XYZ file of C-alpha atoms in Angstrom:
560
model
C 0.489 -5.513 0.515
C 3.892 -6.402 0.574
C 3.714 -8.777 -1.464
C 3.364 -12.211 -1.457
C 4.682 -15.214 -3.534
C 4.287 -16.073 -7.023
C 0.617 -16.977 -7.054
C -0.034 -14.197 -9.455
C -0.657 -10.399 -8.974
C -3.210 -10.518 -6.439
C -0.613 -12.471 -4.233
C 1.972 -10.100 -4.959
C 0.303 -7.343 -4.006
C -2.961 -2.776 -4.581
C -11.135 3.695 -16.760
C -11.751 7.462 -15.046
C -15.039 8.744 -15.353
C -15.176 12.831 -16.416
C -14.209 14.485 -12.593
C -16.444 16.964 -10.891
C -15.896 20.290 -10.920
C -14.450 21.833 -7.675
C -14.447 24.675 -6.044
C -11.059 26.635 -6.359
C -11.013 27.308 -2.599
C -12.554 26.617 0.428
C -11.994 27.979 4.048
C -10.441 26.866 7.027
C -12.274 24.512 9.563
C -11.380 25.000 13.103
C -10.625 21.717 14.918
C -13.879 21.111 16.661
C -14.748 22.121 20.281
C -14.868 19.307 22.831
C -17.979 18.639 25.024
C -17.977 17.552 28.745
C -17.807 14.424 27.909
C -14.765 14.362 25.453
C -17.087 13.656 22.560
C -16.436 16.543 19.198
C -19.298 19.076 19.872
C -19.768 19.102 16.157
C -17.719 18.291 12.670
C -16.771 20.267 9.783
C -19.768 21.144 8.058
C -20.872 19.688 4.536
C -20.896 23.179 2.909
C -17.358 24.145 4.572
C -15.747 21.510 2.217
C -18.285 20.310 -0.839
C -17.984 17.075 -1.571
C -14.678 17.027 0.719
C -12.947 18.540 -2.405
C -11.627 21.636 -0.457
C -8.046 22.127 0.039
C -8.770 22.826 3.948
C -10.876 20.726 6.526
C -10.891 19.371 10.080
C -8.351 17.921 12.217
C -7.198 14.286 11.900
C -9.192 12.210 14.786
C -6.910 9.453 15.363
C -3.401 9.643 17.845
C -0.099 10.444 16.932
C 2.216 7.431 17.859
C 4.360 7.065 15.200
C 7.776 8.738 14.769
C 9.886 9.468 12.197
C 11.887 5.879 12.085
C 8.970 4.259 11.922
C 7.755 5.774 9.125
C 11.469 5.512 7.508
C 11.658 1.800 8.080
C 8.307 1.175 6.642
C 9.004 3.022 3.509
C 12.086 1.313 3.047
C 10.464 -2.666 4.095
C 7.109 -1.912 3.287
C 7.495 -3.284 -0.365
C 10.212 -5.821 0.349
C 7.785 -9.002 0.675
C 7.678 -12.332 0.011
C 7.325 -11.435 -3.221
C 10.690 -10.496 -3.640
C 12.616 -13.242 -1.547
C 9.990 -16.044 -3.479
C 7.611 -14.475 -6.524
C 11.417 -13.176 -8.382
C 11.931 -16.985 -9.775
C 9.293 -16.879 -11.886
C 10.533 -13.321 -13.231
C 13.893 -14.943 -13.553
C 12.792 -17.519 -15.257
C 10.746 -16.053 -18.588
C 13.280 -12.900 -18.783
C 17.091 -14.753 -17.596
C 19.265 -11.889 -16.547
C 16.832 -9.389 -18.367
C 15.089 -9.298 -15.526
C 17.305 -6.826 -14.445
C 15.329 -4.535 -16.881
C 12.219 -5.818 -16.069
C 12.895 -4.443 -12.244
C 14.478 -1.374 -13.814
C 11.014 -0.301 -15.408
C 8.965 -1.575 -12.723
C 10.552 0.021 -10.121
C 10.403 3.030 -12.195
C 6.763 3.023 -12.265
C 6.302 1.883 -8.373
C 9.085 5.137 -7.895
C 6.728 7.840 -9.986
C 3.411 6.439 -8.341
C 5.281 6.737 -4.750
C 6.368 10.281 -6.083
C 3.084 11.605 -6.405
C 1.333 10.178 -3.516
C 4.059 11.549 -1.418
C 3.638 15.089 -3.458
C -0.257 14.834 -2.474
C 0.401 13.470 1.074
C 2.974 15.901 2.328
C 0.616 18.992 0.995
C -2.594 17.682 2.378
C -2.117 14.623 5.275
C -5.161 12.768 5.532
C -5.277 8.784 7.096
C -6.921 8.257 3.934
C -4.462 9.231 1.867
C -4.821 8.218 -2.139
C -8.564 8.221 -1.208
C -9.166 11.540 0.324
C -6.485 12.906 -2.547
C -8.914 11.253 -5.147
C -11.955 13.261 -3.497
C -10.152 16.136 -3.704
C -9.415 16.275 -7.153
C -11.927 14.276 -9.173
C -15.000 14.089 -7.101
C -16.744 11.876 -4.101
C -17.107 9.023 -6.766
C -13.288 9.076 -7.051
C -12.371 8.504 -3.292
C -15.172 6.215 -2.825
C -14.160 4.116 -5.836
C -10.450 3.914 -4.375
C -11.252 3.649 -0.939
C -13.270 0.806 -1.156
C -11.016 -1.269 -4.108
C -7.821 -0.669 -2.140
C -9.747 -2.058 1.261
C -11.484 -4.803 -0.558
C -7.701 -5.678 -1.980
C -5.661 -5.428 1.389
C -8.713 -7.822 3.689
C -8.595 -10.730 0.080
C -4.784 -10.630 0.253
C -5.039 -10.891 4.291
C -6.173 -14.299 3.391
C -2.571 -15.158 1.284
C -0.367 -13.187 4.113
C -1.931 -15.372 7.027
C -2.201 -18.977 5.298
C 1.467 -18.302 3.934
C 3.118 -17.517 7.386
C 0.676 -20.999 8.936
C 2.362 -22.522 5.970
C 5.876 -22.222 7.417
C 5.264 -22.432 11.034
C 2.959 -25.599 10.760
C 6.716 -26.907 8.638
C 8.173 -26.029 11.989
C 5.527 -27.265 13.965
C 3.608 -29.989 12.344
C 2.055 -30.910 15.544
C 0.173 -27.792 15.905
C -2.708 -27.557 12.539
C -2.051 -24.534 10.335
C -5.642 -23.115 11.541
C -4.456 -22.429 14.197
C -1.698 -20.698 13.046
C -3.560 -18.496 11.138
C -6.217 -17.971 14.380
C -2.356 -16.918 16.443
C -1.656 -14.869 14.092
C -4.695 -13.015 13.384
C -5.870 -12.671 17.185
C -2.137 -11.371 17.717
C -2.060 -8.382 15.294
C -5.386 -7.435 15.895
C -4.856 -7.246 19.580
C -1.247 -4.661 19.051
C -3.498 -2.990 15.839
C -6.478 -2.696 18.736
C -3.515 -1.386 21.499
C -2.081 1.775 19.884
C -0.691 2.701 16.668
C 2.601 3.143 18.117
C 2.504 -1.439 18.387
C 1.911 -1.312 14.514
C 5.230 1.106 14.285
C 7.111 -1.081 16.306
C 6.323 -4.159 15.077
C 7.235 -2.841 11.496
C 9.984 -1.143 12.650
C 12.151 -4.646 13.175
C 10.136 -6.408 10.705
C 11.890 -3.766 8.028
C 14.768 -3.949 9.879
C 15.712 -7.601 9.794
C 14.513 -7.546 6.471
C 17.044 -4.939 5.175
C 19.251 -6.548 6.874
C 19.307 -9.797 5.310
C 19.031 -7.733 1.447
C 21.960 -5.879 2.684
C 23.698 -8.808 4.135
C 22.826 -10.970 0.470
C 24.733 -7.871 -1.434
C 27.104 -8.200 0.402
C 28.503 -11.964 0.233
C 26.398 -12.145 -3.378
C 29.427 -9.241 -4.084
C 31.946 -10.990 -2.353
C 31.465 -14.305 -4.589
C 31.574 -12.726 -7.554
C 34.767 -11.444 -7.039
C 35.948 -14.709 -5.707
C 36.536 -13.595 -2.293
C 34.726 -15.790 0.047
C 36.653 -19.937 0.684
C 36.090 -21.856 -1.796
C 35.308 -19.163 -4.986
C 36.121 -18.282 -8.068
C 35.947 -14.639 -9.764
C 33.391 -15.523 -12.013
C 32.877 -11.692 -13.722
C 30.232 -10.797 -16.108
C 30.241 -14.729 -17.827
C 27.198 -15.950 -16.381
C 25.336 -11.800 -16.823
C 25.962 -11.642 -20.573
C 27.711 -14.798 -21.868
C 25.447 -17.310 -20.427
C 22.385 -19.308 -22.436
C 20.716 -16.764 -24.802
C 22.935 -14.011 -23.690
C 21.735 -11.381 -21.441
C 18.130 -11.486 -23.241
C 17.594 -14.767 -23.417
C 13.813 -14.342 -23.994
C 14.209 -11.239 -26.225
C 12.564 -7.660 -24.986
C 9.445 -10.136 -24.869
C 10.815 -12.019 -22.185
C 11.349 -8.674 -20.344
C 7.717 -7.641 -20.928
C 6.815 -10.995 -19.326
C 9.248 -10.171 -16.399
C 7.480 -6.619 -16.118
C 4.077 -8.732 -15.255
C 5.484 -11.413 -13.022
C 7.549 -8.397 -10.811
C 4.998 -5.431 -10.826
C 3.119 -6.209 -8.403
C 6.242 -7.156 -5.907
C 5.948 -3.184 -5.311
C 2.752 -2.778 -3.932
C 2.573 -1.593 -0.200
C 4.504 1.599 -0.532
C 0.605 3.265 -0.325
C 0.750 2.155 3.802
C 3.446 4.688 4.512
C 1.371 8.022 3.313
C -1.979 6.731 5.622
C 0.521 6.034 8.452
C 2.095 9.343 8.091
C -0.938 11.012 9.066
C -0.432 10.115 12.860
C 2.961 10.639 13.148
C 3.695 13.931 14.981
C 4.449 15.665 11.755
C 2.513 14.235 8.848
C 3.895 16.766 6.162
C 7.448 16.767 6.871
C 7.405 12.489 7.756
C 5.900 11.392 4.186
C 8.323 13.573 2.820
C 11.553 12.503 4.243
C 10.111 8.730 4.235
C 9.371 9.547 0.644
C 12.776 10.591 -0.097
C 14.539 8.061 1.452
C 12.512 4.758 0.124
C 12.445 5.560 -2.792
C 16.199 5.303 -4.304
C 17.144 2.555 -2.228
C 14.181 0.322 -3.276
C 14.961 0.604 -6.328
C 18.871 -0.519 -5.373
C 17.339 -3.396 -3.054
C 15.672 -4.580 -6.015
C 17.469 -4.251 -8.685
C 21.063 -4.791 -6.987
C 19.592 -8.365 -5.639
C 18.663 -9.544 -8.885
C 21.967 -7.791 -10.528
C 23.825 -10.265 -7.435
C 21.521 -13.332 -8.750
C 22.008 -13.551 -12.272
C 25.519 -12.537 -12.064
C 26.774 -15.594 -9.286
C 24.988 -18.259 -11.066
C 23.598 -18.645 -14.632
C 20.126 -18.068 -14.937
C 18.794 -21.539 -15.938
C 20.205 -22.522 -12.544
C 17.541 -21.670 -10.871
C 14.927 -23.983 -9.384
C 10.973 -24.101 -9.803
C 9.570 -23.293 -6.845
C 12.826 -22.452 -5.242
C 13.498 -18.982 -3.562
C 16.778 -17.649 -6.114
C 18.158 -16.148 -3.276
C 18.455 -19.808 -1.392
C 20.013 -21.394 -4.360
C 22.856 -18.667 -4.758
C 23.418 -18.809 -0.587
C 23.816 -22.596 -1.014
C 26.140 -21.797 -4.357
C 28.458 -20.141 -2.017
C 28.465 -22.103 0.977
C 26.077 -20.854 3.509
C 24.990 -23.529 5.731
C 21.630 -23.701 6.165
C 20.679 -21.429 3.710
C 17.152 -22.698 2.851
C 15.809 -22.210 7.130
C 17.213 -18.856 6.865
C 15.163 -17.705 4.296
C 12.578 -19.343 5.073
C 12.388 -17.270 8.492
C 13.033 -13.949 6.872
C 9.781 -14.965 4.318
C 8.016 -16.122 7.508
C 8.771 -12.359 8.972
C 8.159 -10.763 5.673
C 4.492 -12.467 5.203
C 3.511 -11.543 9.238
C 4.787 -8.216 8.191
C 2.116 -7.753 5.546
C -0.229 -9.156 7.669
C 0.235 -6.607 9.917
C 0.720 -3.845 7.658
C -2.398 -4.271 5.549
C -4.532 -4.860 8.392
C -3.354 -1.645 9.756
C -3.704 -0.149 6.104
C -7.177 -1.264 6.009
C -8.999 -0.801 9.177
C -7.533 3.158 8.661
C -8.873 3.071 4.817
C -12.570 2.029 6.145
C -12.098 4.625 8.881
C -11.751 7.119 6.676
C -13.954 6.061 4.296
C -16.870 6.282 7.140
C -15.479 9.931 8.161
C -16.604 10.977 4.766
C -19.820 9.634 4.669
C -18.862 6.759 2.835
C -18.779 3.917 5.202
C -20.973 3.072 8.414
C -20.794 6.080 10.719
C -20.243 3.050 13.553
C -17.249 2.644 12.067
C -16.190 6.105 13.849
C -15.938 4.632 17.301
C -12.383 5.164 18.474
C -10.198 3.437 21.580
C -11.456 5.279 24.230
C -15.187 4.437 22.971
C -15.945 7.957 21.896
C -17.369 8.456 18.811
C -17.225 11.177 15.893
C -20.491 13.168 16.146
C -21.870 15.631 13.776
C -22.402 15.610 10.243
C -19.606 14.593 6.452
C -16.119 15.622 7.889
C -13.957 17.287 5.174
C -10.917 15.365 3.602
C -7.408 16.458 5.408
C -5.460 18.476 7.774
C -6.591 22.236 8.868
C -5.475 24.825 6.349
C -2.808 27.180 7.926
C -0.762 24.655 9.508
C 2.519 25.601 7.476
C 2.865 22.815 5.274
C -0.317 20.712 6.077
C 0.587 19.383 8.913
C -1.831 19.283 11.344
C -0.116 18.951 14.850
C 2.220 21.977 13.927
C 0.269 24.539 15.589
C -1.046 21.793 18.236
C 1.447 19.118 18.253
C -0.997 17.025 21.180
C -3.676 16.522 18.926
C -6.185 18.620 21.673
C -9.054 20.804 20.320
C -9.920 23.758 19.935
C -10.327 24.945 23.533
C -6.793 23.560 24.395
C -8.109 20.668 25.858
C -6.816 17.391 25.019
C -9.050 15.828 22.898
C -9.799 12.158 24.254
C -11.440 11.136 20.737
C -7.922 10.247 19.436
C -6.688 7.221 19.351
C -7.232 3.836 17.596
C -10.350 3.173 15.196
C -11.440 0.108 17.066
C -14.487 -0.565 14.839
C -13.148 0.017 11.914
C -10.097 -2.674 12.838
C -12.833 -5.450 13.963
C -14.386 -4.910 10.633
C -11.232 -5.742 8.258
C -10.283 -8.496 10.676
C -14.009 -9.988 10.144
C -13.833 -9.524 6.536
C -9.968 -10.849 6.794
C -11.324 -13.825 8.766
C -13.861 -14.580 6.130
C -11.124 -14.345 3.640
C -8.800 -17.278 5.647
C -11.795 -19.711 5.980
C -12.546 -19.458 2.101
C -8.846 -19.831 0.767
C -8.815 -23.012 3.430
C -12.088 -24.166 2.792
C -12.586 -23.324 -1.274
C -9.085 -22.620 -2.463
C -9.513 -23.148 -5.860
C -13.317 -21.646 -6.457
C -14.462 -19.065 -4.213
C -11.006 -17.939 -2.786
C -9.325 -18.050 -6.855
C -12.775 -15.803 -7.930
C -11.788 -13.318 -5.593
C -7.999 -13.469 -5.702
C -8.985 -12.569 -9.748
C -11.505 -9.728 -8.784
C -8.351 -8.029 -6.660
C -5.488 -9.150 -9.739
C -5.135 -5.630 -11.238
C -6.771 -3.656 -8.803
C -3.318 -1.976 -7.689
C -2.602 -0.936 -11.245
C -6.388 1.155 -10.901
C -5.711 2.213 -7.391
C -2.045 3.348 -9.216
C -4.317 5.125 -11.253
C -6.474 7.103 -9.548
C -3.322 8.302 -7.703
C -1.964 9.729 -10.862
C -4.714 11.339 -12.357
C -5.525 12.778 -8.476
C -2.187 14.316 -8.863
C -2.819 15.608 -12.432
C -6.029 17.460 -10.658
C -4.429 18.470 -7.799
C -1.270 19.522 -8.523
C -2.609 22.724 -10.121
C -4.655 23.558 -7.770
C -1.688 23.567 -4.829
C -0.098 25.762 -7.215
C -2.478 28.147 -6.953
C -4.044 28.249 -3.951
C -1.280 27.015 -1.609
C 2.165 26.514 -3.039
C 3.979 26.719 0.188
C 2.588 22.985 1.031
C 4.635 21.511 -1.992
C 6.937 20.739 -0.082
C 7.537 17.249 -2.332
C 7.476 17.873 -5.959
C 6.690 15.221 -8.343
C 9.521 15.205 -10.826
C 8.937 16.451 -14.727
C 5.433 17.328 -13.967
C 3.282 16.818 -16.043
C 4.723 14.702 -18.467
C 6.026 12.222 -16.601
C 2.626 11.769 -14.692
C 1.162 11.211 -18.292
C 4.385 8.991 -19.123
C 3.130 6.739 -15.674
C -0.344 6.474 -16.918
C 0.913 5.507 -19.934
C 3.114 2.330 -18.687
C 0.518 1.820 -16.807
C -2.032 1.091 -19.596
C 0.959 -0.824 -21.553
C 1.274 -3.135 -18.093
C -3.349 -3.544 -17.991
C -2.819 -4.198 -22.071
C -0.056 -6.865 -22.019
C -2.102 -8.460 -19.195
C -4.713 -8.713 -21.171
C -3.022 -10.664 -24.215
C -1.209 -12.921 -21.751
C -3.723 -15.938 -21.060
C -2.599 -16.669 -17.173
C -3.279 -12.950 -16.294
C -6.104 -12.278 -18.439
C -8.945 -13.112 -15.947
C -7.647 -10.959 -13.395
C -7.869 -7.845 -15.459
C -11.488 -9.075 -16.309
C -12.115 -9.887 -12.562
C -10.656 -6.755 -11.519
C -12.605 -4.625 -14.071
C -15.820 -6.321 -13.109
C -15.096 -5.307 -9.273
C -14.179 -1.890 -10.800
C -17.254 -1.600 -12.292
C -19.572 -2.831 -9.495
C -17.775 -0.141 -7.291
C -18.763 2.493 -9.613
C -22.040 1.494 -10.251
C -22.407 1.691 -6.327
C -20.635 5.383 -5.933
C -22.841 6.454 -8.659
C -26.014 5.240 -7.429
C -24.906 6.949 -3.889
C -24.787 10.390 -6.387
C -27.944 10.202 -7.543
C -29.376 9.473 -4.499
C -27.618 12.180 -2.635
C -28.959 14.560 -5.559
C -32.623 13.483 -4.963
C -32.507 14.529 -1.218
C -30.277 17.768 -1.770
C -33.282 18.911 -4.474
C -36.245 19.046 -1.988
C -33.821 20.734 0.425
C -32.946 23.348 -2.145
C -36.020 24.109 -3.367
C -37.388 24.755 0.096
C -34.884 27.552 0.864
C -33.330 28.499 3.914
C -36.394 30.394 5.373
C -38.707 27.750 4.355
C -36.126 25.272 6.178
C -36.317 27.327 9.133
């Protein structure tokens, strides 16, 4: 979800029930012996990992094709979206050059979320990621609950990413109908998603890179003008920062609340990098040098472009519906400035489309390893399925720091075999391009009805995913400390109090939503699909209680 224009949160984009108790260890799983036929002789057992909340649990099915500048390039482009290039105007806009704050504090909170997910990722890898980590440390209801909001959030804003991109090609094209854009685009990512993982790393390895390189390259001459260095300039200083109209808060520290809500969102997607760490060759040591690296310098994307908008040109310059960083190219002279954006928004929407159909055919994936999705979902690129019974949540325990292609970096089994179930989740890709498919035809068909319900239901599902993610690390964190400290190996900083601090912002960002009119129905959406998701993890408790009772009265001889 890198996100996506200025439509709201839902286009920019991804309450906790008491947790259940877990145990305080639980034992290593051997990765699982290989039949004749290449199929897993057998899975983790249920009572090896209950509820998947163990620390320790069978190897990670899919292939390792992704390599450490992938994952670096994605952390670095994976929340630098249309969002950015477009959806800052309307920040701009309601704070002037307070905006600068605004991206100060939300890149703060996007930088403390990112923290802890990479804290929980490097310990425990798991192509789940946030989900599995939720499992872990508050209970089954936890990882389905996240699972299920951040994959109904990535297939909804599919729908924005592909009819955005059709948008600008059918301007380029008017001959050829924007449906069909959208059926070239979809039928191309989900044949490299379908391919191998290493076509996903690829493709998102240039699609960060050109889009770095046109921030960097906007620094650059936005610097250069405000010094007065490029033809035809003037030094124009700090005037138009804190002398302009209203001064440098034009709108007051309510203005810069309002900027909070209209940028937030612009930094959701930094999740995808911890689910694509787990098939890298090292999952541990990836998320935590990706980690490291993204998160200081998105931060200094962000906040440095905005710094380079407001300063080269006042703040009421700007133009509705206008990308700012077009008018302040054209300000200083670059020819053509309004096609060249345009293509780097064009490569940053096919970039999310790609990215969060990656993101969400591995969510389901791992959602159905756990139990919690179709087992059919299991079915893998070379057609061999998972077999055997709820696979535990993460990497096999005494692999150094999680990782779990240390001790076998081929991903073979545990006879030394390699182990021909690895690969790409096939099924579980068909089923979020369906669902993404459905998503396209509504937003075309019923823009403003069905599509608008549903682009509500997802508005503030990030902040909840954000969430979960926090309080998973609250849970967790203590119980790496005591059981295996050598896999924090990324600390989150201050703990605990500025986990608490996060939540806190976090529940200031749901609470101003709620008073602001335009975003109020997306928190009510979103709490309403929050709700139905919980309603449906807790009916899946009871109903797993009811079976286990009969089981446990009857007693292991009985069952005999």
């Amino acid at each position: 979800m890198h996100q996506q224009g200025s439509e709201g949160p839902a286009t920019e984009a991804a309450g906790v029930a008491r947790p259940a108790t877990a145990p305080s260890s639980a034992p290593s799983v051997p990765a699982p012996a290989r039949g004749p036929d290449g199929t897993a002789a057998g899975a983790a057992p249920a009572s090896a990992v209950p509820g998947g909340a163990g620390l320790a649990a069978g190897p990670e099915p899919l292939g390792a094709g992704l390599k450490q500048r992938h994952l670096t390039m994605l952390g670095l482009g994976g929340v630098i979206g249309a969002g950015l290039f477009v959806g800052s105007g309307a920040g701009i806009s309601v704070a002037g050059p307070g905006i600068i704050v605004s991206y100060l504090i939300a890149g703060a909170l996007a930088t403390c979320v990112m923290r802890m997910l990479g804290e929980m990722s490097a310990a425990l890898p798991a192509s789940g990621s946030f989900s599995v980590h939720a499992e872990r440390g508050l209970g089954r209801w936890a990882g389905f609950t996240a699972g299920w909001l951040y994959w109904f959030l990535l297939v909804v804003v599919l729908a924005v990413e592909a009819t955005g991109a059709a948008q600008i090609a059918h301007g380029w094209l008017p001959a050829v109908p924007q449906w069909a854009w959208v059926l070239v685009f979809m039928l191309v990512f989900t044949v490299s998603n379908l391919a191998a993982v290493r076509n996903f790393g690829e493709f998102e390895f240039w699609f960060a890179a050109l889009k770095v390189t046109a921030i960097v390259l906007f620094l650059v001459l936005g610097v250069l003008a405000v010094f007065g260095l490029l033809p035809d300039t003037h030094a124009v200083g700090l005037d138009n920062l804190t002398g302009g109209e209203g001064g440098f808060l034009p709108g007051g520290w309510d203005g810069v609340t309002s900027g909070v809500l209209a940028v937030v969102f612009a930094f959701g997607g930094l999740e995808v990098v911890t689910i694509a760490a787990a098939e890298s060759d090292d999952p541990a040591r990836s998320v935590a040098r990706a980690v490291r690296s993204a998160v200081y310098r998105i931060v200094f994307f962000y906040v440095g472009s905005m710094l380079v908008i407001v300063t080269v040109l006042p703040w009421t310059a700007q133009k509705a519906g206008l990308s700012p960083y077009v008018t302040v190219l054209d300000s200083i002279g670059v020819p053509s400035a309004a096609t060249i954006m345009n293509i780097v928004v064009f490569v940053a929407l096919l970039s999310a489309l790609n990215a969060n159909l990656y993101g969400s055919s591995r969510m389901i994936f791992s959602l159905a390893e756990r139990g919690e999705a179709p087992r059919a979902l299991l079915k893998v690129a070379n057609g061999l399925p998972l077999l055997g019974g709820r696979r535990g949540a993460g990497p096999a325990a005494g692999s150094g720091a999680g990782s779990r292609r240390a001790s076998d970096p081929r991903g073979t089994g545990a006879s030394g075999n390699a182990a021909p179930a690895a690969g790409v989740p096939q099924r579980a890709v068909l089923a979020s391009v369906a669902f993404g498919f459905v998503s396209v035809l509504l937003n075309l068909k019923w823009p403003d009805t069905v599509f608008l319900y549903m682009l509500n239901a997802v508005g503030a599902v990030l902040l909840y995913v954000w969430a979960l993610i926090a309080v998973s690390q609250l849970r967790l964190r203590g119980r790496l400390e005591r059981e295996a400290p050598e896999r924090l190996t990324l600390r989150m900083w201050a703990f605990p109090w500025l986990t608490w601090v996060t939540l806190a912002v976090m529940a200031v960002v749901l609470g101003l939503m709620l008073d602001d009119s335009s975003a109020r129905p997306q928190v009510l959406w979103s709490t309403g699909a929050l709700a139905a998701v919980l309603a449906a993890a807790g009916l899946r408790e009871l109903r797993a209680r009811r079976t286990a009772r009969p089981a446990a009265a009857q007693g292991p001889e009985d069952g005999a």
